């Protein structure tokens, strides 16, 4: 094919565009699932704690596998021995000291800034643990602790409940962590086997939990539903944007849903990754004292905030 140029009458060859090369499919992500650590010891201790009623005991028994798995991921104390648990329900809180050996355990819960409650735990009626629980708004308040105060912070099954500003929580937890301190965060995985199954079958909402509290019930005014569940890449981006180095992020199947076998086969037969498909997501991260140029802090990640 030829076309005349504006500068001369000589024909100028116009090359046809080269055919696009077939691009190799992106490699599937690799998931590294660590072995269980002190699982039986932690589970036995948590199970021994007295509970206020049978409904609390039933709830605890359902969640002991997650609680024991989570606590086993936390490194042993090595510096100050101070640890903070966000959203402390006093289920895993006592084990931080009684099993893992942290010297000073602090709890945090939603409430009016400035109030502190004292909580205690018993086994067969005998006190085995007590700690202070500070009340504040995790999405708005400056947390009532000095910079770099804690060796470790836990935020377990709270991130998905945040209504307004989840990055505020990540940034404040980073502020109160010492340099190199550990953040342990758990939250449901919105692209799990169960989520895929529900979408394909049109059998339910893809979020692991999407129900509202019964407005006639005891917790109607205080129970916040799952506002937003996250994908593993989203959680990683949020943590890195807040100035953390993600040491490991992995998922595990929650027994009872029964979707992992057939959905895993479906995904793999159709060229999709079956990694990071467990319903429960765990992230272990460290506060980066010096931020590398390729991972700057971002206050409002575009995937998370409008505008």
mmCIF file of C-alpha atoms in Angstrom:
data_model
loop_
_atom_site.group_PDB
_atom_site.id
_atom_site.type_symbol
_atom_site.label_atom_id
_atom_site.label_comp_id
_atom_site.label_asym_id
_atom_site.label_seq_id
_atom_site.Cartn_x
_atom_site.Cartn_y
_atom_site.Cartn_z
ATOM 1 C CA UNK A 1 0.000 0.000 0.000
ATOM 2 C CA UNK A 2 1.278 3.461 -0.892
ATOM 3 C CA UNK A 3 0.403 7.038 -0.017
ATOM 4 C CA UNK A 4 1.845 10.279 -1.363
ATOM 5 C CA UNK A 5 3.684 12.469 1.092
ATOM 6 C CA UNK A 6 2.967 16.173 1.432
ATOM 7 C CA UNK A 7 6.593 17.090 0.718
ATOM 8 C CA UNK A 8 7.137 15.205 -2.499
ATOM 9 C CA UNK A 9 5.390 13.301 -5.208
ATOM 10 C CA UNK A 10 7.463 10.244 -4.495
ATOM 11 C CA UNK A 11 5.349 7.450 -3.081
ATOM 12 C CA UNK A 12 5.988 6.588 0.552
ATOM 13 C CA UNK A 13 5.533 3.043 1.744
ATOM 14 C CA UNK A 14 3.135 2.621 4.650
ATOM 15 C CA UNK A 15 3.889 -0.494 6.602
ATOM 16 C CA UNK A 16 1.031 -2.539 7.906
ATOM 17 C CA UNK A 17 1.122 -2.946 11.660
ATOM 18 C CA UNK A 18 2.947 -6.022 12.802
ATOM 19 C CA UNK A 19 0.675 -8.749 14.068
ATOM 20 C CA UNK A 20 0.344 -8.709 17.839
ATOM 21 C CA UNK A 21 2.396 -11.307 19.587
ATOM 22 C CA UNK A 22 0.528 -13.747 21.725
ATOM 23 C CA UNK A 23 1.358 -12.831 25.289
ATOM 24 C CA UNK A 24 2.096 -15.571 27.737
ATOM 25 C CA UNK A 25 -0.458 -15.860 30.501
ATOM 26 C CA UNK A 26 0.503 -14.144 33.725
ATOM 27 C CA UNK A 27 2.000 -16.596 36.196
ATOM 28 C CA UNK A 28 -0.333 -17.650 38.954
ATOM 29 C CA UNK A 29 0.499 -16.222 42.371
ATOM 30 C CA UNK A 30 2.290 -18.477 44.817
ATOM 31 C CA UNK A 31 0.828 -18.893 48.289
ATOM 32 C CA UNK A 32 3.055 -19.844 51.205
ATOM 33 C CA UNK A 33 1.093 -21.383 54.082
ATOM 34 C CA UNK A 34 3.168 -21.711 57.267
ATOM 35 C CA UNK A 35 2.864 -24.719 59.572
ATOM 36 C CA UNK A 36 0.759 -24.490 62.691
ATOM 37 C CA UNK A 37 2.656 -23.382 65.767
ATOM 38 C CA UNK A 38 1.629 -24.180 69.358
ATOM 39 C CA UNK A 39 -1.887 -24.798 68.069
ATOM 40 C CA UNK A 40 -2.974 -27.442 70.581
ATOM 41 C CA UNK A 41 -1.481 -25.564 73.529
ATOM 42 C CA UNK A 42 -3.241 -22.331 72.587
ATOM 43 C CA UNK A 43 -6.554 -24.058 71.818
ATOM 44 C CA UNK A 44 -6.522 -25.889 75.166
ATOM 45 C CA UNK A 45 -5.896 -22.682 77.097
ATOM 46 C CA UNK A 46 -8.583 -20.689 75.267
ATOM 47 C CA UNK A 47 -11.077 -23.522 75.750
ATOM 48 C CA UNK A 48 -10.348 -23.553 79.504
ATOM 49 C CA UNK A 49 -11.442 -19.921 79.978
ATOM 50 C CA UNK A 50 -14.743 -19.401 81.783
ATOM 51 C CA UNK A 51 -17.525 -17.917 79.648
ATOM 52 C CA UNK A 52 -20.482 -15.826 80.814
ATOM 53 C CA UNK A 53 -23.139 -18.090 79.279
ATOM 54 C CA UNK A 54 -23.694 -21.010 76.924
ATOM 55 C CA UNK A 55 -24.085 -18.829 73.836
ATOM 56 C CA UNK A 56 -20.637 -17.339 74.475
ATOM 57 C CA UNK A 57 -19.233 -20.856 74.954
ATOM 58 C CA UNK A 58 -20.808 -22.008 71.676
ATOM 59 C CA UNK A 59 -19.410 -19.000 69.805
ATOM 60 C CA UNK A 60 -15.957 -19.618 71.246
ATOM 61 C CA UNK A 61 -15.954 -23.285 70.248
ATOM 62 C CA UNK A 62 -16.829 -22.360 66.660
ATOM 63 C CA UNK A 63 -13.968 -19.876 66.456
ATOM 64 C CA UNK A 64 -11.235 -21.673 68.410
ATOM 65 C CA UNK A 65 -9.582 -23.007 65.207
ATOM 66 C CA UNK A 66 -9.177 -19.455 63.873
ATOM 67 C CA UNK A 67 -8.124 -18.065 67.262
ATOM 68 C CA UNK A 68 -5.479 -20.737 67.826
ATOM 69 C CA UNK A 69 -4.192 -20.441 64.270
ATOM 70 C CA UNK A 70 -3.982 -16.652 64.554
ATOM 71 C CA UNK A 71 -2.145 -16.579 67.877
ATOM 72 C CA UNK A 72 0.324 -19.187 66.642
ATOM 73 C CA UNK A 73 1.403 -16.782 63.883
ATOM 74 C CA UNK A 74 2.467 -14.054 66.315
ATOM 75 C CA UNK A 75 6.227 -14.001 66.955
ATOM 76 C CA UNK A 76 7.500 -14.499 70.483
ATOM 77 C CA UNK A 77 8.218 -11.242 72.360
ATOM 78 C CA UNK A 78 11.753 -10.024 71.800
ATOM 79 C CA UNK A 79 11.901 -6.354 72.849
ATOM 80 C CA UNK A 80 9.405 -4.382 74.968
ATOM 81 C CA UNK A 81 6.930 -7.265 75.375
ATOM 82 C CA UNK A 82 4.021 -4.837 74.921
ATOM 83 C CA UNK A 83 1.133 -5.924 72.686
ATOM 84 C CA UNK A 84 -2.168 -4.277 71.689
ATOM 85 C CA UNK A 85 -5.278 -6.129 70.561
ATOM 86 C CA UNK A 86 -7.779 -4.066 68.595
ATOM 87 C CA UNK A 87 -11.419 -5.034 69.109
ATOM 88 C CA UNK A 88 -10.563 -7.089 72.183
ATOM 89 C CA UNK A 89 -13.347 -9.549 73.008
ATOM 90 C CA UNK A 90 -11.224 -11.183 75.729
ATOM 91 C CA UNK A 91 -11.148 -14.476 73.849
ATOM 92 C CA UNK A 92 -7.587 -14.431 72.537
ATOM 93 C CA UNK A 93 -6.435 -11.558 74.767
ATOM 94 C CA UNK A 94 -5.465 -13.660 77.848
ATOM 95 C CA UNK A 95 -3.392 -16.074 75.765
ATOM 96 C CA UNK A 96 -1.132 -13.226 74.655
ATOM 97 C CA UNK A 97 0.312 -13.190 78.154
ATOM 98 C CA UNK A 98 -0.537 -16.586 79.629
ATOM 99 C CA UNK A 99 0.672 -18.656 76.656
ATOM 100 C CA UNK A 100 2.772 -16.424 74.392
ATOM 101 C CA UNK A 101 4.517 -14.564 77.195
ATOM 102 C CA UNK A 102 3.898 -10.923 76.351
ATOM 103 C CA UNK A 103 4.644 -8.833 79.426
ATOM 104 C CA UNK A 104 2.069 -6.065 78.975
ATOM 105 C CA UNK A 105 -1.218 -6.689 77.155
ATOM 106 C CA UNK A 106 -3.533 -3.829 76.273
ATOM 107 C CA UNK A 107 -6.977 -4.046 74.690
ATOM 108 C CA UNK A 108 -8.912 -1.550 72.587
ATOM 109 C CA UNK A 109 -12.624 -1.357 71.852
ATOM 110 C CA UNK A 110 -15.107 1.048 70.304
ATOM 111 C CA UNK A 111 -16.397 3.761 72.628
ATOM 112 C CA UNK A 112 -15.965 7.305 73.862
ATOM 113 C CA UNK A 113 -12.317 8.397 73.838
ATOM 114 C CA UNK A 114 -10.862 8.724 77.324
ATOM 115 C CA UNK A 115 -12.584 5.809 79.036
ATOM 116 C CA UNK A 116 -10.645 2.726 80.136
ATOM 117 C CA UNK A 117 -12.179 -0.466 81.476
ATOM 118 C CA UNK A 118 -10.464 -3.189 83.467
ATOM 119 C CA UNK A 119 -11.194 -6.723 82.252
ATOM 120 C CA UNK A 120 -10.392 -10.027 83.907
ATOM 121 C CA UNK A 121 -10.436 -13.677 82.808
ATOM 122 C CA UNK A 122 -10.903 -16.756 84.971
ATOM 123 C CA UNK A 123 -10.463 -20.505 84.740
ATOM 124 C CA UNK A 124 -12.789 -22.482 87.040
ATOM 125 C CA UNK A 125 -13.514 -19.247 88.866
ATOM 126 C CA UNK A 126 -9.857 -18.416 89.523
ATOM 127 C CA UNK A 127 -8.452 -15.250 88.005
ATOM 128 C CA UNK A 128 -5.649 -15.948 85.551
ATOM 129 C CA UNK A 129 -5.455 -12.647 83.662
ATOM 130 C CA UNK A 130 -6.465 -9.012 83.797
ATOM 131 C CA UNK A 131 -5.809 -6.063 81.512
ATOM 132 C CA UNK A 132 -6.940 -2.544 80.639
ATOM 133 C CA UNK A 133 -9.159 -1.963 77.597
ATOM 134 C CA UNK A 134 -9.168 1.559 76.169
ATOM 135 C CA UNK A 135 -12.215 2.901 74.347
ATOM 136 C CA UNK A 136 -11.943 5.042 71.208
ATOM 137 C CA UNK A 137 -13.012 5.244 67.574
ATOM 138 C CA UNK A 138 -10.463 3.266 65.541
ATOM 139 C CA UNK A 139 -11.328 5.189 62.351
ATOM 140 C CA UNK A 140 -11.238 8.743 63.687
ATOM 141 C CA UNK A 141 -9.371 9.175 66.976
ATOM 142 C CA UNK A 142 -5.678 9.460 67.654
ATOM 143 C CA UNK A 143 -4.979 6.303 69.632
ATOM 144 C CA UNK A 144 -4.121 7.001 73.287
ATOM 145 C CA UNK A 145 -0.600 5.554 73.109
ATOM 146 C CA UNK A 146 2.833 7.047 72.441
ATOM 147 C CA UNK A 147 4.647 6.583 69.144
ATOM 148 C CA UNK A 148 6.487 3.260 68.893
ATOM 149 C CA UNK A 149 4.983 1.925 72.126
ATOM 150 C CA UNK A 150 4.038 -1.642 71.128
ATOM 151 C CA UNK A 151 6.071 -4.549 69.863
ATOM 152 C CA UNK A 152 3.006 -6.095 68.229
ATOM 153 C CA UNK A 153 -0.564 -5.138 67.309
ATOM 154 C CA UNK A 154 -3.401 -7.522 66.439
ATOM 155 C CA UNK A 155 -6.415 -6.491 64.347
ATOM 156 C CA UNK A 156 -8.468 -9.655 63.998
ATOM 157 C CA UNK A 157 -11.856 -9.713 62.245
ATOM 158 C CA UNK A 158 -12.243 -5.934 62.497
ATOM 159 C CA UNK A 159 -11.018 -4.530 59.161
ATOM 160 C CA UNK A 160 -14.140 -5.683 57.302
ATOM 161 C CA UNK A 161 -16.401 -3.800 59.765
ATOM 162 C CA UNK A 162 -14.910 -0.334 59.233
ATOM 163 C CA UNK A 163 -17.400 2.244 57.970
ATOM 164 C CA UNK A 164 -15.475 5.391 57.092
ATOM 165 C CA UNK A 165 -11.682 5.332 56.935
ATOM 166 C CA UNK A 166 -9.868 1.977 57.162
ATOM 167 C CA UNK A 167 -6.512 3.559 56.294
ATOM 168 C CA UNK A 168 -6.726 5.647 59.473
ATOM 169 C CA UNK A 169 -6.660 2.455 61.491
ATOM 170 C CA UNK A 170 -3.698 1.028 59.562
ATOM 171 C CA UNK A 171 -1.756 4.277 59.930
ATOM 172 C CA UNK A 172 -2.477 4.690 63.641
ATOM 173 C CA UNK A 173 -1.493 1.087 64.339
ATOM 174 C CA UNK A 174 1.729 1.755 62.456
ATOM 175 C CA UNK A 175 2.380 4.886 64.516
ATOM 176 C CA UNK A 176 2.101 3.059 67.842
ATOM 177 C CA UNK A 177 4.271 0.159 66.634
ATOM 178 C CA UNK A 178 8.005 0.232 67.254
ATOM 179 C CA UNK A 179 10.266 0.129 64.190
ATOM 180 C CA UNK A 180 10.195 -3.438 62.920
ATOM 181 C CA UNK A 181 7.135 -4.191 65.057
ATOM 182 C CA UNK A 182 4.605 -6.792 63.943
ATOM 183 C CA UNK A 183 1.045 -6.276 62.738
ATOM 184 C CA UNK A 184 -1.124 -9.387 62.597
ATOM 185 C CA UNK A 185 -4.379 -8.808 60.704
ATOM 186 C CA UNK A 186 -7.090 -11.313 59.815
ATOM 187 C CA UNK A 187 -10.185 -10.750 57.696
ATOM 188 C CA UNK A 188 -12.449 -12.731 55.333
ATOM 189 C CA UNK A 189 -11.468 -13.260 51.704
ATOM 190 C CA UNK A 190 -14.061 -11.980 49.224
ATOM 191 C CA UNK A 191 -12.681 -14.076 46.333
ATOM 192 C CA UNK A 192 -12.680 -17.380 48.195
ATOM 193 C CA UNK A 193 -13.948 -20.730 46.938
ATOM 194 C CA UNK A 194 -17.224 -19.976 48.709
ATOM 195 C CA UNK A 195 -17.525 -16.546 47.075
ATOM 196 C CA UNK A 196 -16.959 -18.037 43.608
ATOM 197 C CA UNK A 197 -19.490 -20.796 44.286
ATOM 198 C CA UNK A 198 -22.149 -18.347 45.426
ATOM 199 C CA UNK A 199 -21.673 -16.194 42.325
ATOM 200 C CA UNK A 200 -21.772 -19.139 39.906
ATOM 201 C CA UNK A 201 -24.743 -20.759 41.602
ATOM 202 C CA UNK A 202 -26.478 -17.446 42.396
ATOM 203 C CA UNK A 203 -26.953 -18.947 45.826
ATOM 204 C CA UNK A 204 -25.936 -16.042 48.037
ATOM 205 C CA UNK A 205 -23.883 -12.908 48.495
ATOM 206 C CA UNK A 206 -20.169 -13.377 47.705
ATOM 207 C CA UNK A 207 -19.128 -11.810 50.995
ATOM 208 C CA UNK A 208 -18.566 -14.502 53.588
ATOM 209 C CA UNK A 209 -20.946 -12.683 55.895
ATOM 210 C CA UNK A 210 -23.353 -10.011 54.661
ATOM 211 C CA UNK A 211 -26.267 -9.989 57.095
ATOM 212 C CA UNK A 212 -27.404 -7.123 59.289
ATOM 213 C CA UNK A 213 -28.003 -7.475 63.010
ATOM 214 C CA UNK A 214 -31.631 -8.174 63.879
ATOM 215 C CA UNK A 215 -33.109 -4.716 64.688
ATOM 216 C CA UNK A 216 -35.174 -6.390 67.398
ATOM 217 C CA UNK A 217 -32.133 -7.903 69.047
ATOM 218 C CA UNK A 218 -29.780 -6.957 71.858
ATOM 219 C CA UNK A 219 -26.984 -5.709 69.608
ATOM 220 C CA UNK A 220 -29.087 -3.848 67.018
ATOM 221 C CA UNK A 221 -27.520 -0.454 67.807
ATOM 222 C CA UNK A 222 -23.916 -1.577 68.255
ATOM 223 C CA UNK A 223 -23.297 -4.477 65.857
ATOM 224 C CA UNK A 224 -21.792 -3.243 62.577
ATOM 225 C CA UNK A 225 -22.106 -5.712 59.668
ATOM 226 C CA UNK A 226 -19.348 -6.579 57.222
ATOM 227 C CA UNK A 227 -19.140 -3.282 55.359
ATOM 228 C CA UNK A 228 -16.463 -4.412 52.891
ATOM 229 C CA UNK A 229 -14.549 -7.633 52.509
ATOM 230 C CA UNK A 230 -11.215 -7.614 50.651
ATOM 231 C CA UNK A 231 -9.319 -9.563 48.036
ATOM 232 C CA UNK A 232 -5.761 -10.650 48.913
ATOM 233 C CA UNK A 233 -4.177 -8.122 46.470
ATOM 234 C CA UNK A 234 -6.319 -5.342 47.933
ATOM 235 C CA UNK A 235 -5.275 -6.163 51.480
ATOM 236 C CA UNK A 236 -1.619 -6.240 50.432
ATOM 237 C CA UNK A 237 -1.950 -2.864 48.702
ATOM 238 C CA UNK A 238 -3.637 -1.315 51.740
ATOM 239 C CA UNK A 239 -0.888 -2.560 54.067
ATOM 240 C CA UNK A 240 1.923 -1.424 51.790
ATOM 241 C CA UNK A 241 0.236 1.949 51.284
ATOM 242 C CA UNK A 242 0.222 2.391 55.068
ATOM 243 C CA UNK A 243 3.963 1.757 55.350
ATOM 244 C CA UNK A 244 4.132 -1.950 56.173
ATOM 245 C CA UNK A 245 6.275 -4.658 54.673
ATOM 246 C CA UNK A 246 4.100 -7.732 54.160
ATOM 247 C CA UNK A 247 6.056 -10.767 55.358
ATOM 248 C CA UNK A 248 3.321 -13.254 54.516
ATOM 249 C CA UNK A 249 -0.256 -13.135 53.327
ATOM 250 C CA UNK A 250 -2.129 -16.393 52.940
ATOM 251 C CA UNK A 251 -5.585 -17.918 53.139
ATOM 252 C CA UNK A 252 -7.038 -21.105 54.577
ATOM 253 C CA UNK A 253 -10.265 -22.961 53.951
ATOM 254 C CA UNK A 254 -12.834 -22.767 56.743
ATOM 255 C CA UNK A 255 -14.300 -26.257 57.292
ATOM 256 C CA UNK A 256 -17.992 -26.593 56.710
ATOM 257 C CA UNK A 257 -18.591 -24.597 53.536
ATOM 258 C CA UNK A 258 -17.811 -27.568 51.302
ATOM 259 C CA UNK A 259 -17.055 -25.573 48.162
ATOM 260 C CA UNK A 260 -13.291 -25.971 47.934
ATOM 261 C CA UNK A 261 -13.208 -29.283 46.075
ATOM 262 C CA UNK A 262 -15.452 -28.590 43.093
ATOM 263 C CA UNK A 263 -14.589 -24.879 42.767
ATOM 264 C CA UNK A 264 -10.854 -25.657 42.840
ATOM 265 C CA UNK A 265 -11.303 -28.094 39.974
ATOM 266 C CA UNK A 266 -13.477 -25.647 38.025
ATOM 267 C CA UNK A 267 -10.929 -22.829 38.365
ATOM 268 C CA UNK A 268 -7.961 -24.949 37.356
ATOM 269 C CA UNK A 269 -9.754 -26.501 34.357
ATOM 270 C CA UNK A 270 -10.517 -23.012 33.086
ATOM 271 C CA UNK A 271 -7.050 -21.544 33.578
ATOM 272 C CA UNK A 272 -7.673 -19.610 36.785
ATOM 273 C CA UNK A 273 -5.516 -19.749 39.873
ATOM 274 C CA UNK A 274 -6.705 -21.720 42.872
ATOM 275 C CA UNK A 275 -4.208 -19.952 45.167
ATOM 276 C CA UNK A 276 -5.492 -17.504 47.787
ATOM 277 C CA UNK A 277 -8.977 -19.036 47.723
ATOM 278 C CA UNK A 278 -9.461 -19.949 51.368
ATOM 279 C CA UNK A 279 -12.266 -18.161 53.180
ATOM 280 C CA UNK A 280 -9.988 -16.903 55.983
ATOM 281 C CA UNK A 281 -7.197 -14.452 55.189
ATOM 282 C CA UNK A 282 -4.134 -13.894 57.398
ATOM 283 C CA UNK A 283 -1.562 -11.121 56.978
ATOM 284 C CA UNK A 284 1.680 -10.770 58.914
ATOM 285 C CA UNK A 285 3.422 -7.449 58.310
ATOM 286 C CA UNK A 286 6.160 -5.293 59.831
ATOM 287 C CA UNK A 287 6.444 -1.556 60.251
ATOM 288 C CA UNK A 288 9.002 -0.263 57.781
ATOM 289 C CA UNK A 289 11.193 2.378 59.381
ATOM 290 C CA UNK A 290 12.594 3.459 55.995
ATOM 291 C CA UNK A 291 10.268 3.362 53.008
ATOM 292 C CA UNK A 292 11.752 2.219 49.678
ATOM 293 C CA UNK A 293 11.091 4.582 46.737
ATOM 294 C CA UNK A 294 8.998 1.986 44.881
ATOM 295 C CA UNK A 295 6.620 1.577 47.853
ATOM 296 C CA UNK A 296 5.676 5.072 49.025
ATOM 297 C CA UNK A 297 2.979 5.596 51.611
ATOM 298 C CA UNK A 298 -0.389 6.468 50.082
ATOM 299 C CA UNK A 299 -2.981 7.969 52.391
ATOM 300 C CA UNK A 300 -5.962 7.348 50.119
ATOM 301 C CA UNK A 301 -5.380 4.348 47.818
ATOM 302 C CA UNK A 302 -7.465 4.692 44.659
ATOM 303 C CA UNK A 303 -8.916 1.201 44.955
ATOM 304 C CA UNK A 304 -10.384 2.084 48.340
ATOM 305 C CA UNK A 305 -11.498 5.732 48.237
ATOM 306 C CA UNK A 306 -13.638 7.701 45.802
ATOM 307 C CA UNK A 307 -12.248 10.935 44.392
#
